[in-house]
PDB file of C-alpha atoms in Angstrom:
ATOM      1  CA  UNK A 132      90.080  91.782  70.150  1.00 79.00           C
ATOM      2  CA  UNK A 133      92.492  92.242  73.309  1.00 80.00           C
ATOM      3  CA  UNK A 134      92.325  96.155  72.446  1.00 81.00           C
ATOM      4  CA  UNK A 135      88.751  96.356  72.794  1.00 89.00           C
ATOM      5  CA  UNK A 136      88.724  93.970  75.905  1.00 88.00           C
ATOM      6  CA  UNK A 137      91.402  96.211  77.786  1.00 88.00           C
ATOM      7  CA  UNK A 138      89.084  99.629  77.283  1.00 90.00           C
ATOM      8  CA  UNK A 139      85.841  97.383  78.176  1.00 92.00           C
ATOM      9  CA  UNK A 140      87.706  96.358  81.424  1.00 91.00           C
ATOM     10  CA  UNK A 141      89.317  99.907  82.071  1.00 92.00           C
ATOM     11  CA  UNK A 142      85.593 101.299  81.555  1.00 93.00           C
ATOM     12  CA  UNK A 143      84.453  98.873  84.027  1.00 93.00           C
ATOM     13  CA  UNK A 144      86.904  99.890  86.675  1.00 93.00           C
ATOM     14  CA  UNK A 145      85.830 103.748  85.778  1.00 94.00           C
ATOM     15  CA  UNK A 146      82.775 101.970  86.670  1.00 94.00           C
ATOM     16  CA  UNK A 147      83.809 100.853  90.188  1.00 94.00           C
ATOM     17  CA  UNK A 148      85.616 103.811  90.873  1.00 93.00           C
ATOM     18  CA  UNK A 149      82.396 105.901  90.843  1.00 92.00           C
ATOM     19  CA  UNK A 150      80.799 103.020  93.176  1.00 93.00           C
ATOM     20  CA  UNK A 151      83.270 103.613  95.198  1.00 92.00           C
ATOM     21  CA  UNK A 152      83.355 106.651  95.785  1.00 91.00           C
ATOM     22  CA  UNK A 153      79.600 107.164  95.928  1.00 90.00           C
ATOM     23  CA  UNK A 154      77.841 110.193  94.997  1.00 90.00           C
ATOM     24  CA  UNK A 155      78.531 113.010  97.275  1.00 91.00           C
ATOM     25  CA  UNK A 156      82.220 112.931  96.238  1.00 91.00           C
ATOM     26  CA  UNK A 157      82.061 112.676  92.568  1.00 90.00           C
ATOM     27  CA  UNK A 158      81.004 116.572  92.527  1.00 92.00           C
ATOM     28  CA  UNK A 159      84.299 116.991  93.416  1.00 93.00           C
ATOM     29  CA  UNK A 160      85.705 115.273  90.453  1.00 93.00           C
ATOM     30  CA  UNK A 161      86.566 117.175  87.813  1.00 92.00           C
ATOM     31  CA  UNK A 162      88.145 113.810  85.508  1.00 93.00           C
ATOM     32  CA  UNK A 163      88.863 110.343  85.991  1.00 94.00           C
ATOM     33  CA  UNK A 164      90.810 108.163  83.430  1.00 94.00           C
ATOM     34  CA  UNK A 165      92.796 105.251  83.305  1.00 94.00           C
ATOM     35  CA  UNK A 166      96.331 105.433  81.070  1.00 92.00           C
ATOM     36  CA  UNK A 167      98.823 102.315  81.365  1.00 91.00           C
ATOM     37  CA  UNK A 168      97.285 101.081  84.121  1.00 91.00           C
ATOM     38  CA  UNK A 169      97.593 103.968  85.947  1.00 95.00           C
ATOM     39  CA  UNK A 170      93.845 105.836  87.288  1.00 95.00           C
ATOM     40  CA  UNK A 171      94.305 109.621  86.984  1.00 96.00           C
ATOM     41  CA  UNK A 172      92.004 111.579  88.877  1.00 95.00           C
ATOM     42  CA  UNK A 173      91.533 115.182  88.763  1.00 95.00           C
ATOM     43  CA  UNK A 174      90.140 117.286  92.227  1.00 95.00           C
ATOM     44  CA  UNK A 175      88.154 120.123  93.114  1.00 94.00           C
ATOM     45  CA  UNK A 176      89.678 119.704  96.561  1.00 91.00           C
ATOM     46  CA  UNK A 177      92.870 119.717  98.171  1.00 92.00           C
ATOM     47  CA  UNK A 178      91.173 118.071 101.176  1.00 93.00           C
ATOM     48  CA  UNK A 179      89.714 115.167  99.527  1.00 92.00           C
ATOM     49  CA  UNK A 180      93.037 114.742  97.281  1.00 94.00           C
ATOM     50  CA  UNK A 181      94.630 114.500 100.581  1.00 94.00           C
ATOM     51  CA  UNK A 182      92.779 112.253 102.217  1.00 93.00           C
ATOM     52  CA  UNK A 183      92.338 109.965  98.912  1.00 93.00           C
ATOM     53  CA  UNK A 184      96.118 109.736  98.972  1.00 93.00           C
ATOM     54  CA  UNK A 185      95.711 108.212 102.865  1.00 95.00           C
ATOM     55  CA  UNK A 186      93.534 105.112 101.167  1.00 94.00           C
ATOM     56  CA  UNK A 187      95.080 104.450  97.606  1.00 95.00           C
ATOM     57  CA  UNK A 188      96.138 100.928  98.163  1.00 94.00           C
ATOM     58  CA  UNK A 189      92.565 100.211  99.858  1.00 95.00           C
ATOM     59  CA  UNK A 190      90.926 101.424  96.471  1.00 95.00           C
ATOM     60  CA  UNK A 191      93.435 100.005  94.303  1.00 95.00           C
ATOM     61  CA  UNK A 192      92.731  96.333  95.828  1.00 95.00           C
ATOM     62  CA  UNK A 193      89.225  96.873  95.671  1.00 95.00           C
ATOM     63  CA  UNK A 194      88.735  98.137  92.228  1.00 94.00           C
ATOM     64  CA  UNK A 195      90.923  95.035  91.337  1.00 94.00           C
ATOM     65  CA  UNK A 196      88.931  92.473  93.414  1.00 94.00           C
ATOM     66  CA  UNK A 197      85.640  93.806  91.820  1.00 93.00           C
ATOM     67  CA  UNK A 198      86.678  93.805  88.419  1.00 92.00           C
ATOM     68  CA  UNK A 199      88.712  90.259  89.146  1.00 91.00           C
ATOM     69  CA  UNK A 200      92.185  91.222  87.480  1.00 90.00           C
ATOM     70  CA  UNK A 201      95.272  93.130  88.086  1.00 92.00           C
ATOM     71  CA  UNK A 202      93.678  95.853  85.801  1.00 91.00           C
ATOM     72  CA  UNK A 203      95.285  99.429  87.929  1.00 94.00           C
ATOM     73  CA  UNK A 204      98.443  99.690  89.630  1.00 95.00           C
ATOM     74  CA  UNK A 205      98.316 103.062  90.879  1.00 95.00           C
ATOM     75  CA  UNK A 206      96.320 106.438  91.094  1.00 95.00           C
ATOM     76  CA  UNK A 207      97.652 109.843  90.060  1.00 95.00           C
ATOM     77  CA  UNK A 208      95.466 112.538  92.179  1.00 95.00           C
ATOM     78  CA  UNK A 209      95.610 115.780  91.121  1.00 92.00           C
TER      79      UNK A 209
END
């Protein structure tokens, strides 16, 4: 079932996300989601929000390389 397959892989890239991340900055996550291929993310902090924005194509390629297909395109921070 592709529908099933797409959440499975958009829950795995949740997945990586929070791996990436790590621990100490997912208190400051209020929400994470994915929606059309896009990863929304909502912050507790301006500061972090700003310097997520700095490294969204570094987290973009590696949530793709990790999950092995061209699953997100780009990350809303909010």
């Amino acid at each position: 079932n592709p529908k099933l397959s797409t959440r499975l892989d958009e829950l795995d890239a949740l997945y990586v996300w929070n791996g990436i991340i790590g621990k100490q900055l997912q208190s400051y996550i209020t929400d994470a989601r994915i929606h059309k291929e896009i990863l929304y993310v909502k912050l507790s902090s301006s500061t972090l929000r700003n310097e997520l924005s700095y490294k969204k194509t570094e987290i973009i390629t590696q949530i793709n390389n990790k999950i092995g297909k061209e699953l997100v395109k780009d990350i809303v921070l909010k």
